[in-house]
Short mmCIF file of C-alpha atoms in Angstrom, two decimals:
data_model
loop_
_atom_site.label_atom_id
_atom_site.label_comp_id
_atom_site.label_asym_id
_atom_site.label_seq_id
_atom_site.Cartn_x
_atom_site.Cartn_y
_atom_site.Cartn_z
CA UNK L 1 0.00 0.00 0.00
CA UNK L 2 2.91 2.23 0.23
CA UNK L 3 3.72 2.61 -2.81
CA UNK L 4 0.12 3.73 -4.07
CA UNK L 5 0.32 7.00 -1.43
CA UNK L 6 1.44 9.98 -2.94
CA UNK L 7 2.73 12.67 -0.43
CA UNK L 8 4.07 16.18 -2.68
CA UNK L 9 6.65 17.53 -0.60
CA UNK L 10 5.70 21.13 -2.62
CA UNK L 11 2.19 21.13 -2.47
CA UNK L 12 0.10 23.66 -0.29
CA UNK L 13 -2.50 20.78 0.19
CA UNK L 14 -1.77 20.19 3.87
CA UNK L 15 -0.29 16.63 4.70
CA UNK L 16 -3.21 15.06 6.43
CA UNK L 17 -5.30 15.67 3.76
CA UNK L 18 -2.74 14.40 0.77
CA UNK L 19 -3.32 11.66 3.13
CA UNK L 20 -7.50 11.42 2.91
CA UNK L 21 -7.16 11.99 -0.77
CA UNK L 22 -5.09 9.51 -1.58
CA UNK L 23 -6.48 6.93 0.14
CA UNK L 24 -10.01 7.74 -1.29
CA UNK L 25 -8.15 7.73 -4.90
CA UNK L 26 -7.21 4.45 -4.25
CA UNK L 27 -10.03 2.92 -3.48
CA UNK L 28 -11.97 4.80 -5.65
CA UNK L 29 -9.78 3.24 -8.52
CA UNK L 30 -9.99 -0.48 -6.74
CA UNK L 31 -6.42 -0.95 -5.12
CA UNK L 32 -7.88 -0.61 -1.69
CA UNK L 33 -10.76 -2.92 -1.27
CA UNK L 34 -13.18 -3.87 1.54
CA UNK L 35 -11.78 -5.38 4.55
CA UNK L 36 -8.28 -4.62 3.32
CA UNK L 37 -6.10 -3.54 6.74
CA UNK L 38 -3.90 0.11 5.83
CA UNK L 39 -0.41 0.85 7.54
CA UNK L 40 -0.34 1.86 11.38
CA UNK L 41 -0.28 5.37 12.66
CA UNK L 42 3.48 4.82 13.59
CA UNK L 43 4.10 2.87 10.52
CA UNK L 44 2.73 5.59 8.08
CA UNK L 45 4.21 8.21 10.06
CA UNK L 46 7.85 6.68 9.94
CA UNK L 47 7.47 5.77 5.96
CA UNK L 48 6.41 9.12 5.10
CA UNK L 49 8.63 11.40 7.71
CA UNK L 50 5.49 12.74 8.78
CA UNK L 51 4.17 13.61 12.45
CA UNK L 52 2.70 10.68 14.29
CA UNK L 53 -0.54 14.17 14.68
CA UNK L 54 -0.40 14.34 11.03
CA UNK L 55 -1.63 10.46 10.43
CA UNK L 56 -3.87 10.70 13.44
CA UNK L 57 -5.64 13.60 11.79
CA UNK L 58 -6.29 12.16 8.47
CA UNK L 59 -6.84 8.55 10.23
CA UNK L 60 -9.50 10.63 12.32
CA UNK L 61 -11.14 11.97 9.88
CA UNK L 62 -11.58 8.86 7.73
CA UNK L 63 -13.27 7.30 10.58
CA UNK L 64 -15.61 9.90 10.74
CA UNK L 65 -16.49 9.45 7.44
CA UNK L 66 -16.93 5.66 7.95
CA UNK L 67 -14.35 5.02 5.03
CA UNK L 68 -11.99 3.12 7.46
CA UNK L 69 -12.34 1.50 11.13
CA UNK L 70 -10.39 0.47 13.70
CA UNK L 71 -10.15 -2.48 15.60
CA UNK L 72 -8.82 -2.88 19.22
CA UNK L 73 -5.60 -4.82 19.05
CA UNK L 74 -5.84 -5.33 15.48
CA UNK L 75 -5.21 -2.18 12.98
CA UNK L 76 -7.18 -0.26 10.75
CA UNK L 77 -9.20 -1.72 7.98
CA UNK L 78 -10.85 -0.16 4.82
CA UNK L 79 -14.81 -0.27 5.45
CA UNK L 80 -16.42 1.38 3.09
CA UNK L 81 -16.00 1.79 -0.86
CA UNK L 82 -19.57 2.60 -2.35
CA UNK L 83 -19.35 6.36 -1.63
CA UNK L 84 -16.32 7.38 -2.58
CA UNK L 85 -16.47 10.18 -4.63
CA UNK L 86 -15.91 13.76 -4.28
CA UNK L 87 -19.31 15.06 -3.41
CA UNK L 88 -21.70 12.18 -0.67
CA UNK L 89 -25.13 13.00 -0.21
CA UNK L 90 -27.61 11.68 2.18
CA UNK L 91 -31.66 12.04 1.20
CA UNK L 92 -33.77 11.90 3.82
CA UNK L 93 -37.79 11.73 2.91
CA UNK L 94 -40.67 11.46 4.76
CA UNK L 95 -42.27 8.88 2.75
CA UNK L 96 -42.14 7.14 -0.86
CA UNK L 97 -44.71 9.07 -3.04
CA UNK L 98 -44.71 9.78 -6.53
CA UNK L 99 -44.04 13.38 -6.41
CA UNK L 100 -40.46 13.08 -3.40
CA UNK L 101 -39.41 10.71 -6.42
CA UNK L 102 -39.91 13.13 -9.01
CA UNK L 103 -37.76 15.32 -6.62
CA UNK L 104 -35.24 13.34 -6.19
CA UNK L 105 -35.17 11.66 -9.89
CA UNK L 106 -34.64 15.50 -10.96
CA UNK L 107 -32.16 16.23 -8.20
CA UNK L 108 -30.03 13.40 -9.45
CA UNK L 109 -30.04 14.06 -12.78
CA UNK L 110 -29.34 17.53 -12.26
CA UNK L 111 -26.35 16.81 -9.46
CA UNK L 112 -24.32 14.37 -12.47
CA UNK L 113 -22.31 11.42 -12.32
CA UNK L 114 -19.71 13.01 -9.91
CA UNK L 115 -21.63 12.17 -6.46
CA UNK L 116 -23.09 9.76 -4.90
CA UNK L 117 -26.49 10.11 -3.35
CA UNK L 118 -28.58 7.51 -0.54
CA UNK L 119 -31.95 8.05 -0.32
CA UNK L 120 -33.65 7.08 3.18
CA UNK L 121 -37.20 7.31 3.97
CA UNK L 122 -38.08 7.56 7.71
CA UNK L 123 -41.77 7.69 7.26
CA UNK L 124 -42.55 10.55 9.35
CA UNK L 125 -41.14 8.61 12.31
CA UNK L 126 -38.71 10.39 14.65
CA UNK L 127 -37.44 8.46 16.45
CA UNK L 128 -36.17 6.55 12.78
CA UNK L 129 -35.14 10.29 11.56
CA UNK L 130 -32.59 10.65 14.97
CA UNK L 131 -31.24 7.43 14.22
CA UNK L 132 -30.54 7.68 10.72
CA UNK L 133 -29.45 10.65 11.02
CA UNK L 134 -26.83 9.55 14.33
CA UNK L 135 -25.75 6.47 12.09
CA UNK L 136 -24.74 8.75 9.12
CA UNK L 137 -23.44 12.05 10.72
CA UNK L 138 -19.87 12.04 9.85
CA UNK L 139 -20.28 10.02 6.54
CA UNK L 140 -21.38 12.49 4.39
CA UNK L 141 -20.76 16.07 2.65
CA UNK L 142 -24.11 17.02 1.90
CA UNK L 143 -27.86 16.70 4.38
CA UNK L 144 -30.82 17.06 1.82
CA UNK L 145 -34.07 17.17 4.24
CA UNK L 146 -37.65 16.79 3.97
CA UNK L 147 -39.44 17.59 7.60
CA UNK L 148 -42.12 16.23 8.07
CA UNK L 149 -43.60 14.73 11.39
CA UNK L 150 -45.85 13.07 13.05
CA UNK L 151 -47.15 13.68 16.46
CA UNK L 152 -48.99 11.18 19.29
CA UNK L 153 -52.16 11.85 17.56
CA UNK L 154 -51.36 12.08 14.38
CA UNK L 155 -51.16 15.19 13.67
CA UNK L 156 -48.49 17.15 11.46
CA UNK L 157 -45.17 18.62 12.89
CA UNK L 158 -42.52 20.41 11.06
CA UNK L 159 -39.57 19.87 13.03
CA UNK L 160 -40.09 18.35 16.62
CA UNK L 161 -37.54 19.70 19.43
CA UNK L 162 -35.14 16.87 19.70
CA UNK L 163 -35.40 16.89 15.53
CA UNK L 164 -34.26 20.41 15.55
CA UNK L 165 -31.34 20.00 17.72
CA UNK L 166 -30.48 17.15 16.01
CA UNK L 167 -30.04 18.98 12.52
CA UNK L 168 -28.15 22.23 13.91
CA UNK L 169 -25.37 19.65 14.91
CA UNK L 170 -25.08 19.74 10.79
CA UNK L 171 -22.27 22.32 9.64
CA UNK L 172 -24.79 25.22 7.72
CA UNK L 173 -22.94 24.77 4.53
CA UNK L 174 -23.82 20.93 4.61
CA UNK L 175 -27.18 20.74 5.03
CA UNK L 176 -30.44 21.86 2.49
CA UNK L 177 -33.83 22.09 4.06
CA UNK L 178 -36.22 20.72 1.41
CA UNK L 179 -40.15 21.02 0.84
CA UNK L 180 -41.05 22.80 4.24
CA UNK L 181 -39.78 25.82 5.36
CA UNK L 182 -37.98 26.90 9.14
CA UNK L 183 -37.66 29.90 9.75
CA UNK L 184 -35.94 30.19 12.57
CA UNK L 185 -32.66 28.89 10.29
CA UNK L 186 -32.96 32.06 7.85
CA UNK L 187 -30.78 32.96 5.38
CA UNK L 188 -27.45 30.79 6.93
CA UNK L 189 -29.03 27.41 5.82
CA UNK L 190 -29.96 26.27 2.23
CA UNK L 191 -34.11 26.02 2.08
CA UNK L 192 -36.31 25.32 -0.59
CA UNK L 193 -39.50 24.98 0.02
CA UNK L 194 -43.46 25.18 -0.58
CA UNK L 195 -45.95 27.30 1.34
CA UNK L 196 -48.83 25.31 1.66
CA UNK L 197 -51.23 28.13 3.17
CA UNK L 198 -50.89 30.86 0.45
CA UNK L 199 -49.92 28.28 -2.23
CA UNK L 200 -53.36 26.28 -2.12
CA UNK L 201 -54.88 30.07 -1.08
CA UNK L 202 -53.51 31.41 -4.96
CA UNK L 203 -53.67 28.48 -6.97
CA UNK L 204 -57.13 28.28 -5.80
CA UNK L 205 -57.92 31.82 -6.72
CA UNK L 206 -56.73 31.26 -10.28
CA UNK L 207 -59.25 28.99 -10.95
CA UNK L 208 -61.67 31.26 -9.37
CA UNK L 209 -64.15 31.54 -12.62
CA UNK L 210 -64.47 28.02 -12.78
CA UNK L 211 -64.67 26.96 -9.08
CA UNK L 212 -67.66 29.82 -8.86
CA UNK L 213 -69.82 27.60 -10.70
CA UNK L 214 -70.39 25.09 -8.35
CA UNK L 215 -72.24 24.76 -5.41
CA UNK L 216 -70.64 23.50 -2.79
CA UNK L 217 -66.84 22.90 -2.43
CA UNK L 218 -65.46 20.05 -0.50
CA UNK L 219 -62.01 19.63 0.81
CA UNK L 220 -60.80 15.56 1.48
CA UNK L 221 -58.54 16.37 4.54
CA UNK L 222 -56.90 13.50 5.61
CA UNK L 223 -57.38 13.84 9.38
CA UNK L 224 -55.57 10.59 11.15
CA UNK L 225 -52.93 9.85 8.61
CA UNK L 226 -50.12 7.91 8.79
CA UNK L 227 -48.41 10.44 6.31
CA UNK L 228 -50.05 13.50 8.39
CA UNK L 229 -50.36 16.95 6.19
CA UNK L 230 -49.76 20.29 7.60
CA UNK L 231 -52.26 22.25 9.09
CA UNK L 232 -51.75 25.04 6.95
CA UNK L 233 -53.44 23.63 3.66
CA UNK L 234 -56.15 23.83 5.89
CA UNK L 235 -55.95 27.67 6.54
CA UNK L 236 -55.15 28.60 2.85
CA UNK L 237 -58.24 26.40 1.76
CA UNK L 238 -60.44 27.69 4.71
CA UNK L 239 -58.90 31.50 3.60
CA UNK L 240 -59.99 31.42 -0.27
CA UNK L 241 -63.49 29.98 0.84
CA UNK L 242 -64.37 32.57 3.26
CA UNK L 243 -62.85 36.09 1.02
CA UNK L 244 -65.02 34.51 -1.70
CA UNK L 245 -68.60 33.71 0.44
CA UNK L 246 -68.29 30.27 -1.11
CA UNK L 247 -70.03 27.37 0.69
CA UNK L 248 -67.75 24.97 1.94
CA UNK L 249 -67.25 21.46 4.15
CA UNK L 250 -64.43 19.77 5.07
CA UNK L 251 -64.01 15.97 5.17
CA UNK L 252 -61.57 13.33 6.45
CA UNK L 253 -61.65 10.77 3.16
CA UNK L 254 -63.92 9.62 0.35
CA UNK L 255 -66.92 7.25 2.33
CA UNK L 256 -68.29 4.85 0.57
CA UNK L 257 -72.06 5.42 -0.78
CA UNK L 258 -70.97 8.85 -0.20
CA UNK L 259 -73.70 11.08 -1.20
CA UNK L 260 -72.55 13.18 -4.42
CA UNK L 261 -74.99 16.48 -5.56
CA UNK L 262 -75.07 18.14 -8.58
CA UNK L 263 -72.49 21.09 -8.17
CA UNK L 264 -70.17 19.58 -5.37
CA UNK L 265 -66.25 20.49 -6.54
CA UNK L 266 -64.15 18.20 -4.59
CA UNK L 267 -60.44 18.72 -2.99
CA UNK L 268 -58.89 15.61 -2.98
CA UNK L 269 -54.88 15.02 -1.37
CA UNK L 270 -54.69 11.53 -1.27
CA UNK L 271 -54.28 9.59 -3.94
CA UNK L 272 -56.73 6.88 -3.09
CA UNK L 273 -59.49 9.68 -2.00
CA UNK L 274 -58.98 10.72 -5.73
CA UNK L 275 -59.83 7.27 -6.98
CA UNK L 276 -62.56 6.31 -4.85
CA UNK L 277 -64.61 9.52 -5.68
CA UNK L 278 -63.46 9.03 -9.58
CA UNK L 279 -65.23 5.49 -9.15
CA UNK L 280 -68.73 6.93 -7.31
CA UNK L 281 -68.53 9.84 -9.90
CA UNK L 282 -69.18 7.44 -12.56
CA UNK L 283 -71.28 5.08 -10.89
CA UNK L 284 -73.56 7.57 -10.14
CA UNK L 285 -73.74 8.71 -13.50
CA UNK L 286 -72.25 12.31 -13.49
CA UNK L 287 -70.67 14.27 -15.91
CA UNK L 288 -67.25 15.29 -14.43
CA UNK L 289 -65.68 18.79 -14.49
CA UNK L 290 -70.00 19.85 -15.47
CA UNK L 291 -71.75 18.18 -13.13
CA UNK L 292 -69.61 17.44 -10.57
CA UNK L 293 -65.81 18.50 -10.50
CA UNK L 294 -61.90 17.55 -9.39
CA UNK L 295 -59.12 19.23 -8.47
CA UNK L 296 -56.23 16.79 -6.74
CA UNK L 297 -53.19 18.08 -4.80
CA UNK L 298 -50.21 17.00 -6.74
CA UNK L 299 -49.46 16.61 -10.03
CA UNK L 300 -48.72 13.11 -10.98
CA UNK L 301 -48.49 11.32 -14.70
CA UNK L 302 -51.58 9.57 -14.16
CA UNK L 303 -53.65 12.34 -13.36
CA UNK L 304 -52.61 14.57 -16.67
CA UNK L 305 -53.01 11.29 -18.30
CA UNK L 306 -56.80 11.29 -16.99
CA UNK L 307 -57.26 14.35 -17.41
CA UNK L 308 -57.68 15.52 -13.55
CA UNK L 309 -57.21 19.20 -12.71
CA UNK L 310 -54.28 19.62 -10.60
CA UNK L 311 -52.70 22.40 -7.89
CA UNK L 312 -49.42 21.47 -7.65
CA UNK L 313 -45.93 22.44 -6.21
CA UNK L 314 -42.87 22.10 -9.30
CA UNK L 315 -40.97 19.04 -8.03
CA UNK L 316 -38.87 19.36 -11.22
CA UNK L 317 -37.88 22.96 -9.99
CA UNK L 318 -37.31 21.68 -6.07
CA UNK L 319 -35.15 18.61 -6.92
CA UNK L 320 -33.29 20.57 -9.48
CA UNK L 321 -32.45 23.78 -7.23
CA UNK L 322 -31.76 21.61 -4.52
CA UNK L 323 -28.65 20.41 -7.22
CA UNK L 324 -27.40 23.57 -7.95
CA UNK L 325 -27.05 25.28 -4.29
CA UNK L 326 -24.32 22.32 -4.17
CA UNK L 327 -22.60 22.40 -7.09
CA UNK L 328 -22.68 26.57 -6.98
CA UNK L 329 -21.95 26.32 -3.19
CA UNK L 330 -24.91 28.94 -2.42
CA UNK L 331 -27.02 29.36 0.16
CA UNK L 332 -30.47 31.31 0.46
CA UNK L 333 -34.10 30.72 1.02
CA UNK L 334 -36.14 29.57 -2.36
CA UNK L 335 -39.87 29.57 -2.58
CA UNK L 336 -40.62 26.87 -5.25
CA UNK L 337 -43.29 27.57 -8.09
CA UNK L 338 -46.91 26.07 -7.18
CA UNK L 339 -49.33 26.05 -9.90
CA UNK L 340 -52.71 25.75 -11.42
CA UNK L 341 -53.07 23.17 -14.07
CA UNK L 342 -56.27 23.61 -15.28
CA UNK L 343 -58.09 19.92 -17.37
CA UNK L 344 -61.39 18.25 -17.58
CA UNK L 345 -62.40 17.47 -14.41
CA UNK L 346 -63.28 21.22 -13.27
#
């Protein structure tokens, strides 16, 4: 293994970290593999001239990262080779849906081959979150987040206390807040974000014309869910109803036999909400987006391919900003676009 280190006498790299690089070169080009014990602290620090502080430094620092370990009595041993690369990134999401994936899909194609990206979901659980987030602390350069809790009852949380003080033990520079806003971290932590009470509140209002000819509208709220939403769709919703004397009810999910009337415009957020009241819609004979009308919260594939009417945040623009604020190194708070796409169903 000696001869594959390369310490430059001339270079104003510092020692320790000729040291990291090289070993990460190595293995990133197969000479070090898995398992595969490296030279002692004394050893390398005798072959090389180098300070016995030197070695421990770089040593130290590749433990953090999880690319070697040590073992008592033993040496040091290479223990990780999948994420070597110059850029690591660790994806945390709150749960598997169509539209995190379009985030993410966009975010990696965006970010290019010269990373390497794990994607976790902790499903709203935090107790999951703190320990995925413990287990993988030192082992990356990069924190993408999604927040998004649940509480004892069900209810949304943005960031729960022991959640927060878990994530400002991140460096600032390494970690993007993604999809829900803090503001308490400002302008000295990377956020991009949607904001669900005036978002729903415009997008609505867009469609004003054609949401005024119906009678009723009806919001599908999922109230106990295991995926929880935040409260403030709620407000936004509740907001646009009441500036615009509209009549209004809101409902926990789709119930079967559910009694449809001529002029109800339905909310839906879930996706099987969406189907269920596609299904009584035609059973019960009514002409969508005349009789009785759609609009879903999301924008999916299958819904442009049915033609549903959609309010919807740009996942293409979230996953693909989230990209650049690492390869351009910025920081800064970034509202992401939320639209109106208006189809058949309304």
């Amino acid at each position: 293994m000696m001869k594959l280190i390369k310490i430059d006498e001339n270079s104003r790299v510092p020692k320790y970290q000729q040291i990291i690089d090289s070993i990460i070169h190595n293995i990133s080009q197969g000479n070090l593999v898995m398992d595969q014990k490296i030279p002692s602290i004394n050893m390398f620090s005798e072959e090389f001239y180098l300070s016995r502080d030197t070695v421990e430094k770089a040593y130290s620092i590749l433990k953090e990262r999880k690319i070697i370990t040590s073992i008592r009595g033993k040496g040091f041993y290479i223990s990780r080779t999948k994420l070597i690369s110059k850029v690591n990134i660790l994806f945390l999401v709150n749960k598997l849906s169509s539209y995190k994936l379009k985030t993410y899909n966009h975010f990696i194609d965006k970010i290019g081959a010269n990373s390497h990206t794990d994607l976790h979901i902790y499903h709203c659980d935090e107790t999951l979150f703190l320990n995925l987030l413990e287990k993988n602390r030192g082992a990356y350069d990069y924190f993408i987040i999604m927040p998004h809790f649940k509480a004892d009852d069900l209810n949304h949380i943005t960031l729960p206390e022991k959640v927060m003080k878990a994530i400002k033990l991140i460096p600032k520079d390494k970690l993007i807040i993604l999809d829900n806003v803090k503001p308490s971290f400002s302008n000295s932590v990377a956020q991009i974000y949607q904001d669900f009470e005036n978002d729903i509140y415009n997008a609505l209002n867009e469609g004003l014309e054609k949401i005024k000819k119906y009678k009723k509208i009806i919001l599908v709220y999922p109230n106990k869910s295991v995926y929880p939403y935040p409260k403030r769709i709620l407000h936004g919703f509740r907001k646009f109803c009441i500036e615009h004397k509209l009549d209004f009810e809101i409902i926990d999910k789709i119930y079967e036999d559910m009694i449809l009337k001529k002029g109800d415009l339905f909310i839906t957020i879930e996706e099987q909400d969406l189907v269920n009241l596609a299904k009584q819609v035609r059973e019960d004979e009514f002409v969508l987006g005349e009789e009785v009308g759609i609009i879903s919260y999301n924008e999916t594939p299958l819904k442009e391919l049915l033609g549903i009417t959609v309010i919807s945040t740009d996942f293409k623009v979230m996953g693909e900003t989230a990209a650049e604020m690492i390869l351009n190194k910025t920081k800064g708070i970034v509202k992401v676009p939320f639209n109106f796409i208006d189809r058949q169903s309304l």
